[in-house]
Tab-separated table of N, CA and C in Angstrom:
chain	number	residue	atom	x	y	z
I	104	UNK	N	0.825	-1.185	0.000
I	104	UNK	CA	0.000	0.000	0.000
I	104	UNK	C	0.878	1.262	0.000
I	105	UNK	N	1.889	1.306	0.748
I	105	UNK	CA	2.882	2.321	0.768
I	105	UNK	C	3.821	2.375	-0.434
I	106	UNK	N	4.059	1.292	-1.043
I	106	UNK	CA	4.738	1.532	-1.988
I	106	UNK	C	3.867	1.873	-3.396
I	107	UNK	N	2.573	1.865	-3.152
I	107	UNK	CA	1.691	2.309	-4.944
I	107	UNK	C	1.645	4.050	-4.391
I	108	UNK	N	2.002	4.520	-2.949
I	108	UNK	CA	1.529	5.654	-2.766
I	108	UNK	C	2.934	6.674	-2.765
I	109	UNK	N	3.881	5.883	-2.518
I	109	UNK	CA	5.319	6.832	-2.446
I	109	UNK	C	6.177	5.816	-2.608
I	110	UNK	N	7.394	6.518	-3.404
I	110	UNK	CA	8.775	5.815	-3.922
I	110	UNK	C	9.541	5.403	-2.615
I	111	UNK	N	9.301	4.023	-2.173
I	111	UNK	CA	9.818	3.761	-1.136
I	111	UNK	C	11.200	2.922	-1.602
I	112	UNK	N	12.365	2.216	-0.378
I	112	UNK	CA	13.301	1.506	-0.879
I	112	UNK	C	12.992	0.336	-0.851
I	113	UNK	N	13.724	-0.727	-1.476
I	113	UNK	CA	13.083	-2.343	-1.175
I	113	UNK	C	12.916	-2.904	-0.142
I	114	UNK	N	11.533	-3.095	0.081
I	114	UNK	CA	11.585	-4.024	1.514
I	114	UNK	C	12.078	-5.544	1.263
I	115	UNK	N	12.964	-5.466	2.429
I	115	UNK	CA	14.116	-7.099	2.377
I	115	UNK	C	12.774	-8.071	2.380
I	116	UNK	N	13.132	-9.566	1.918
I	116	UNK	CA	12.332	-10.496	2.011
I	116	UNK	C	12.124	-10.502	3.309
I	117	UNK	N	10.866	-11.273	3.480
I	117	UNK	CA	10.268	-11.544	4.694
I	117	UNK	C	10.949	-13.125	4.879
I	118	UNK	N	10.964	-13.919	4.409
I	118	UNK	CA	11.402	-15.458	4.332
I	118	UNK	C	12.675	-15.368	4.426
I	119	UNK	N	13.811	-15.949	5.173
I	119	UNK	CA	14.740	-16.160	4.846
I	119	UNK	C	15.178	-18.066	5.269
I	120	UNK	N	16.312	-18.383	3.733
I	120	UNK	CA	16.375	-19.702	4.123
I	120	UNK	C	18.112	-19.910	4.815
I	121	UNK	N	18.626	-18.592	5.081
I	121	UNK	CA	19.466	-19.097	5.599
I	121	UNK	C	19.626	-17.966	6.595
I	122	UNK	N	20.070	-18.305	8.091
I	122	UNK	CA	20.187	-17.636	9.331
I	122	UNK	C	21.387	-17.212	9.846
I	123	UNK	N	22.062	-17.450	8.896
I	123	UNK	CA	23.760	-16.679	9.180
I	123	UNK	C	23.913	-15.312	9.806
I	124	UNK	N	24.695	-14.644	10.556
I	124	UNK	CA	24.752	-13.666	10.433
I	124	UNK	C	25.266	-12.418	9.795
I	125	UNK	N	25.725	-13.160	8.205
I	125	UNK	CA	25.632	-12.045	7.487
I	125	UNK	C	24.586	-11.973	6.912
I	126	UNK	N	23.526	-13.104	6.825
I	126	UNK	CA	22.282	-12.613	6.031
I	126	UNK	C	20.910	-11.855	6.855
I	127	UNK	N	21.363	-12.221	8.278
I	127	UNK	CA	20.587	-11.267	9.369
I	127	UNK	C	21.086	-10.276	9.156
I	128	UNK	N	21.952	-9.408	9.049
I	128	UNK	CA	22.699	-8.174	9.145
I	128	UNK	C	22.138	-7.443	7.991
I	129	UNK	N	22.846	-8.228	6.764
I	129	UNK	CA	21.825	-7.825	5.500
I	129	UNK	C	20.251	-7.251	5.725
I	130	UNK	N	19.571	-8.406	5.917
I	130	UNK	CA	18.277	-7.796	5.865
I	130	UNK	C	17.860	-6.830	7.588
I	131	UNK	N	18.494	-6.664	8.494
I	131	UNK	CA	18.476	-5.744	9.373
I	131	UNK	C	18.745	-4.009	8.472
I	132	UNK	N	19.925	-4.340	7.552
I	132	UNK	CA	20.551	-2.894	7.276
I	132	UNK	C	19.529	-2.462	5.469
I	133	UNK	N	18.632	-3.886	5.289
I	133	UNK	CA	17.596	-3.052	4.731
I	133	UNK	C	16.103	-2.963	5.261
I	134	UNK	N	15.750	-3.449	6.064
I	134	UNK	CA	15.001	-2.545	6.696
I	134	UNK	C	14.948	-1.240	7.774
I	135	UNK	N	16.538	-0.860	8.287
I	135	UNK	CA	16.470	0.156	8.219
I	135	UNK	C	16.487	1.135	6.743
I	136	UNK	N	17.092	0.691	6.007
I	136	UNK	CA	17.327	1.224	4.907
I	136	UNK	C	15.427	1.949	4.627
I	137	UNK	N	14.811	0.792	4.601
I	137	UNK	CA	13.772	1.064	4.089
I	137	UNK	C	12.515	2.156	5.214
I	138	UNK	N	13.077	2.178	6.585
I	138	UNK	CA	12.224	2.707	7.531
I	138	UNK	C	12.520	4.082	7.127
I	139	UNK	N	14.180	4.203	6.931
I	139	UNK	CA	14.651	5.852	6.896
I	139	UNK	C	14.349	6.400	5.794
I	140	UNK	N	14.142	5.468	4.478
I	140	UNK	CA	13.330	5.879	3.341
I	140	UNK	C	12.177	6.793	3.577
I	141	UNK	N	10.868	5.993	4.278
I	141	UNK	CA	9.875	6.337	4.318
I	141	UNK	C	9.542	7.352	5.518
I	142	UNK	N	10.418	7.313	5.936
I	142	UNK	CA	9.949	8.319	7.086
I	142	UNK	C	10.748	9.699	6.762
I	143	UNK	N	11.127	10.137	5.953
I	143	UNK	CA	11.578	10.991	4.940
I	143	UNK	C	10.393	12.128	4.270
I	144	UNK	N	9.537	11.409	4.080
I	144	UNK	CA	7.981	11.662	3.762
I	144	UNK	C	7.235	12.829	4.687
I	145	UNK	N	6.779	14.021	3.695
I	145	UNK	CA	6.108	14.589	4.967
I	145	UNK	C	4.573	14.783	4.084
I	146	UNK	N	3.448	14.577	5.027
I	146	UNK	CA	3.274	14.452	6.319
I	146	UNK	C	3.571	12.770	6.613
I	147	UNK	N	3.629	12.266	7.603
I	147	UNK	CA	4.156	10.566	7.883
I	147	UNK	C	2.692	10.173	6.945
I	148	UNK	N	3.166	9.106	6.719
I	148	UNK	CA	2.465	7.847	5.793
I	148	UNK	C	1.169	7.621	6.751
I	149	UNK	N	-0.147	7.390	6.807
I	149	UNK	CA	-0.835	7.159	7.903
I	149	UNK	C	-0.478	5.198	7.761
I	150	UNK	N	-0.680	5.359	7.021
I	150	UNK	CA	-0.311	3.605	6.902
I	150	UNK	C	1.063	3.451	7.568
I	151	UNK	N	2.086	4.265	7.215
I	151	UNK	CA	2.923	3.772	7.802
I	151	UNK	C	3.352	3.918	9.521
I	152	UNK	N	2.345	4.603	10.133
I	152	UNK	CA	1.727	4.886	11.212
I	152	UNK	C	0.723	3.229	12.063
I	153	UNK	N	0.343	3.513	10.654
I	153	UNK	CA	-0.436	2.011	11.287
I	153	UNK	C	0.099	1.024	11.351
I	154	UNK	N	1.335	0.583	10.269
I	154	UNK	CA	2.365	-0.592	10.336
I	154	UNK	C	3.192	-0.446	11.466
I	155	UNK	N	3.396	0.752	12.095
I	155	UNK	CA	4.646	0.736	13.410
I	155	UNK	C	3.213	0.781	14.678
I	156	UNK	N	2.104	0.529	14.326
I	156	UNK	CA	1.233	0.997	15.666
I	156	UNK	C	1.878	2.141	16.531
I	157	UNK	N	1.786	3.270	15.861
I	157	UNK	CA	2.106	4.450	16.612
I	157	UNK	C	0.480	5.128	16.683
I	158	UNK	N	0.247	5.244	18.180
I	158	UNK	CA	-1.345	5.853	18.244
I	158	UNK	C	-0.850	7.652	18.559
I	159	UNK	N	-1.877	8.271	18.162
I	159	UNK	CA	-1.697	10.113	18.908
I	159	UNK	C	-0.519	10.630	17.903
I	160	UNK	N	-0.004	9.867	16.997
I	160	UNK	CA	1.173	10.854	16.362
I	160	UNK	C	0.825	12.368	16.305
I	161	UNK	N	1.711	12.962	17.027
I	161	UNK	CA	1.740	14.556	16.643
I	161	UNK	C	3.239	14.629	15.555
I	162	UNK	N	3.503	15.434	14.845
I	162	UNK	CA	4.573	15.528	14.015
I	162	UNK	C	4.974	16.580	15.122
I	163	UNK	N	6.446	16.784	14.186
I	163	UNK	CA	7.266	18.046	15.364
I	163	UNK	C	7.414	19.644	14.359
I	164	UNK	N	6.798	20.124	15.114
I	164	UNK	CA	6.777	22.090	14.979
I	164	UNK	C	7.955	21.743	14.450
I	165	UNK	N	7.403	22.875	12.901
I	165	UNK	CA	8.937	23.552	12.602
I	165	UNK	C	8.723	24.591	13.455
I	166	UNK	N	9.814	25.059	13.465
I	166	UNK	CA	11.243	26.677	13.457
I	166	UNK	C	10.235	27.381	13.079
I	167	UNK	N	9.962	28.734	14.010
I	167	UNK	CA	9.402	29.922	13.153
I	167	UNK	C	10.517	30.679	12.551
I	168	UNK	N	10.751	30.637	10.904
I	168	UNK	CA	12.129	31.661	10.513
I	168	UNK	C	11.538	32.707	10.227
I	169	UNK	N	10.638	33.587	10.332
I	169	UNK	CA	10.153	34.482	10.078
I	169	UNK	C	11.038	35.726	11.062
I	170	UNK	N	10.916	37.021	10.569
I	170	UNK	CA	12.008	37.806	11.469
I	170	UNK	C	11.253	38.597	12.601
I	171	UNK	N	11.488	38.230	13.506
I	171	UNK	CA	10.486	38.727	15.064
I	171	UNK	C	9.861	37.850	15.436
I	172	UNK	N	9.759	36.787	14.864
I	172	UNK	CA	9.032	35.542	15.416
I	172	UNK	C	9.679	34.775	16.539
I	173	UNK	N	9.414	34.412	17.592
I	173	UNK	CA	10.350	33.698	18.186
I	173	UNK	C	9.397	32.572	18.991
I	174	UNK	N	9.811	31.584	18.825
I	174	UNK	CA	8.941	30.229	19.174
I	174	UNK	C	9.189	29.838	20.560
I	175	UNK	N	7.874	29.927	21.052
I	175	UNK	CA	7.647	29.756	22.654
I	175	UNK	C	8.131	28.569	22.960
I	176	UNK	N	8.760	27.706	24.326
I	176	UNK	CA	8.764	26.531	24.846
I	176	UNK	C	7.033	26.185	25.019
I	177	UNK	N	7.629	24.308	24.992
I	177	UNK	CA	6.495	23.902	24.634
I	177	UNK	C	6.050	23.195	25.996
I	178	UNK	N	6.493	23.592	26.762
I	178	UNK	CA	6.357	23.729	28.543
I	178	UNK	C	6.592	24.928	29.058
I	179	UNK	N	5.512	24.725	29.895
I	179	UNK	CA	5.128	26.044	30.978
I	179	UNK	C	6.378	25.618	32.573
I	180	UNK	N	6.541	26.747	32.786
I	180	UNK	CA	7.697	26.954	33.498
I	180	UNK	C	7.101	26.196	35.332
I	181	UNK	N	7.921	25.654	36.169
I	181	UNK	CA	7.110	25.343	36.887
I	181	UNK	C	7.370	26.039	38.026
I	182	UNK	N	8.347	26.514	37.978
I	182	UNK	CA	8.328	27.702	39.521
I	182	UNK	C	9.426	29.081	38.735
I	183	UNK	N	8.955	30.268	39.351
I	183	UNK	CA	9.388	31.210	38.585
I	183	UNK	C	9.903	32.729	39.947
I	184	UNK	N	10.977	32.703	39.801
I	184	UNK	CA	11.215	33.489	41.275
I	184	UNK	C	11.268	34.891	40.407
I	185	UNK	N	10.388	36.015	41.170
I	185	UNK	CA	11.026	37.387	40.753
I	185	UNK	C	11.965	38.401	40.711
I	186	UNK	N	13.024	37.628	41.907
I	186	UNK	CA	14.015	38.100	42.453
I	186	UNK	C	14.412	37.126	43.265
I	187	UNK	N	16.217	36.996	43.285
I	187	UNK	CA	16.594	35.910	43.593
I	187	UNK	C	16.234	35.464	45.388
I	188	UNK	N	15.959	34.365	45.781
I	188	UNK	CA	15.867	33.820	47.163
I	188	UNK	C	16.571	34.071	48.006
I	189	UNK	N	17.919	33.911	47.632
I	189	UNK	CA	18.584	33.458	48.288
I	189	UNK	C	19.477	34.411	48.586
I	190	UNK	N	19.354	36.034	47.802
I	190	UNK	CA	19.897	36.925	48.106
I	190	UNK	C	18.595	37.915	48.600
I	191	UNK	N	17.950	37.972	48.919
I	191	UNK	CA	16.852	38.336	49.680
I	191	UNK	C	17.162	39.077	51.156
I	192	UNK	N	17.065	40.666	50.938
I	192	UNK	CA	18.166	41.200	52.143
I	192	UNK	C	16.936	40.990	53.338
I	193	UNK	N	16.016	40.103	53.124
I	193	UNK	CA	14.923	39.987	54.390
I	193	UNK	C	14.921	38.577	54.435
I	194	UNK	N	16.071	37.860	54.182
I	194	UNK	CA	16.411	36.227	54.356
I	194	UNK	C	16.170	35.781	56.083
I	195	UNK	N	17.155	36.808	56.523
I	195	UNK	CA	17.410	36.345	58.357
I	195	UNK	C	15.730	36.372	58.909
I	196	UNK	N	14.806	36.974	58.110
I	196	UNK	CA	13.263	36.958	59.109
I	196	UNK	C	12.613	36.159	58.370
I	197	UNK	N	12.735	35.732	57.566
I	197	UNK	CA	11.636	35.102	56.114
I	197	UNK	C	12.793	33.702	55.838
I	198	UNK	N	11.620	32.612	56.529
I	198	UNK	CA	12.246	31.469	56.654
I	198	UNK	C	13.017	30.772	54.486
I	199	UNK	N	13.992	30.484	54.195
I	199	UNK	CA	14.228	30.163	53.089
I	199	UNK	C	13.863	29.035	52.207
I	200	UNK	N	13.898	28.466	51.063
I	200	UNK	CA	13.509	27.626	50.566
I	200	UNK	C	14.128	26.374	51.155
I	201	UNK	N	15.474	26.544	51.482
I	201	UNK	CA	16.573	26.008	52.047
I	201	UNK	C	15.648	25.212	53.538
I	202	UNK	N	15.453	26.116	54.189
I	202	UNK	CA	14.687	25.883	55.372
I	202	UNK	C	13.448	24.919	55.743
I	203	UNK	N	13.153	25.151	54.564
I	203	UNK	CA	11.640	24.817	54.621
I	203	UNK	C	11.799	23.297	54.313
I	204	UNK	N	12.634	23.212	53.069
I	204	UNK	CA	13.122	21.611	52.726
I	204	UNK	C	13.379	20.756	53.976
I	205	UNK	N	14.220	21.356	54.305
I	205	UNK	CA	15.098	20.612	55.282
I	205	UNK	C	13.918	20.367	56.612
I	206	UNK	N	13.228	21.417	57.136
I	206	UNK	CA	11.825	21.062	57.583
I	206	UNK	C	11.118	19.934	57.230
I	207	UNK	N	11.008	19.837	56.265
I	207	UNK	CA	9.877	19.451	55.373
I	207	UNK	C	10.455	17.261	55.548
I	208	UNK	N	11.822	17.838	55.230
I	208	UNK	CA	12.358	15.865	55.205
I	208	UNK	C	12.689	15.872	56.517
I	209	UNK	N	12.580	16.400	57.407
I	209	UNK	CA	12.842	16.558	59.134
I	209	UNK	C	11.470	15.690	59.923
I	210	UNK	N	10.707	16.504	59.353
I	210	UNK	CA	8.866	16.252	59.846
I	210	UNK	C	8.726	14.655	59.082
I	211	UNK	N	9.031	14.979	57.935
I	211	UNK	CA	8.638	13.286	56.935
I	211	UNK	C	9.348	11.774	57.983
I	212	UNK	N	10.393	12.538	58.442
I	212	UNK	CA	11.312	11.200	58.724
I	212	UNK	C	11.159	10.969	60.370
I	213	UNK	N	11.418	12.187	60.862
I	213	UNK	CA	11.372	11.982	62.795
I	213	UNK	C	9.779	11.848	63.596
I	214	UNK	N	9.381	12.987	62.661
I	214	UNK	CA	7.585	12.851	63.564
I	214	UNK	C	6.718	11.920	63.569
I	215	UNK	N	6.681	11.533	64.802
I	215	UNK	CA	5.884	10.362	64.576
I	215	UNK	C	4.234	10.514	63.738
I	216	UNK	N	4.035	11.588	64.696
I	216	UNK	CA	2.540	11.837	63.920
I	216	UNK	C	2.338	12.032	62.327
I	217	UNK	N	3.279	12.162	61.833
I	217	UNK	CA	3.587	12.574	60.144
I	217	UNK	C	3.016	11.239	59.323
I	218	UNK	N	1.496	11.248	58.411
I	218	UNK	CA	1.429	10.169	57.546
I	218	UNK	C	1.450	10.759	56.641
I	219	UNK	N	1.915	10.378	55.281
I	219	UNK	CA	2.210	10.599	53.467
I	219	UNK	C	0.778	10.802	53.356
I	220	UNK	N	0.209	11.457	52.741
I	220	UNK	CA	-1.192	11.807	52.143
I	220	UNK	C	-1.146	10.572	50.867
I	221	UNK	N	-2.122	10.124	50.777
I	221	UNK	CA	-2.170	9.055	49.832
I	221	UNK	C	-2.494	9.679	48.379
């Protein structure tokens, strides 16, 4: 089906009558031959989607080259300080991140009363 739809490379026989390992190697280095062929192809083959059972394929964003364009991360940031912590000239009253950790695996490990939230 893939090959009446795009110029693909030869797919190696499926049968082989001899198990050597130069004739495994052989047909290993053409079916890559033939994967890197087809996946060359844009947009991907849906068939050839369906032969690797790949479900949800998203393809990958190009590059915006446009001039002023500049392409966002494709993750949201997960903690974002406005000014650094740890130089914070109100550190000595305002317990630190530092602090709080060390709290935090202090209470987890010594207190008895301390259970893990499920």
């Amino acid at each position: 089906m893939l090959r009446k739809a795009y110029p693909t490379a030869e797919f190696p026989p499926k049968r082989l009558r001899n198990t050597t390992s130069k004739v495994l190697e052989t047909r290993r280095a053409g079916l890559e031959s033939w994967l890197h062929s087809t996946l060359l192809f844009e947009p991907t083959p849906p068939a050839l989607l369906a032969f690797l059972q790949v479900h949800n394929y998203q393809p990958p964003h190009q590059e915006c080259e446009g001039p002023g364009l500049e392409s966002s991360p494709a993750h949201q940031p997960v903690l974002i300080f406005t000014r650094d912590p740890y130089l914070n000239a109100r550190a000595s009253t305002t317990p630190t991140i530092a602090n709080s950790v060390i709290k935090g695996v202090l209470t987890a490990l010594y207190d008895q009363n301390f259970h893990m939230p499920a």
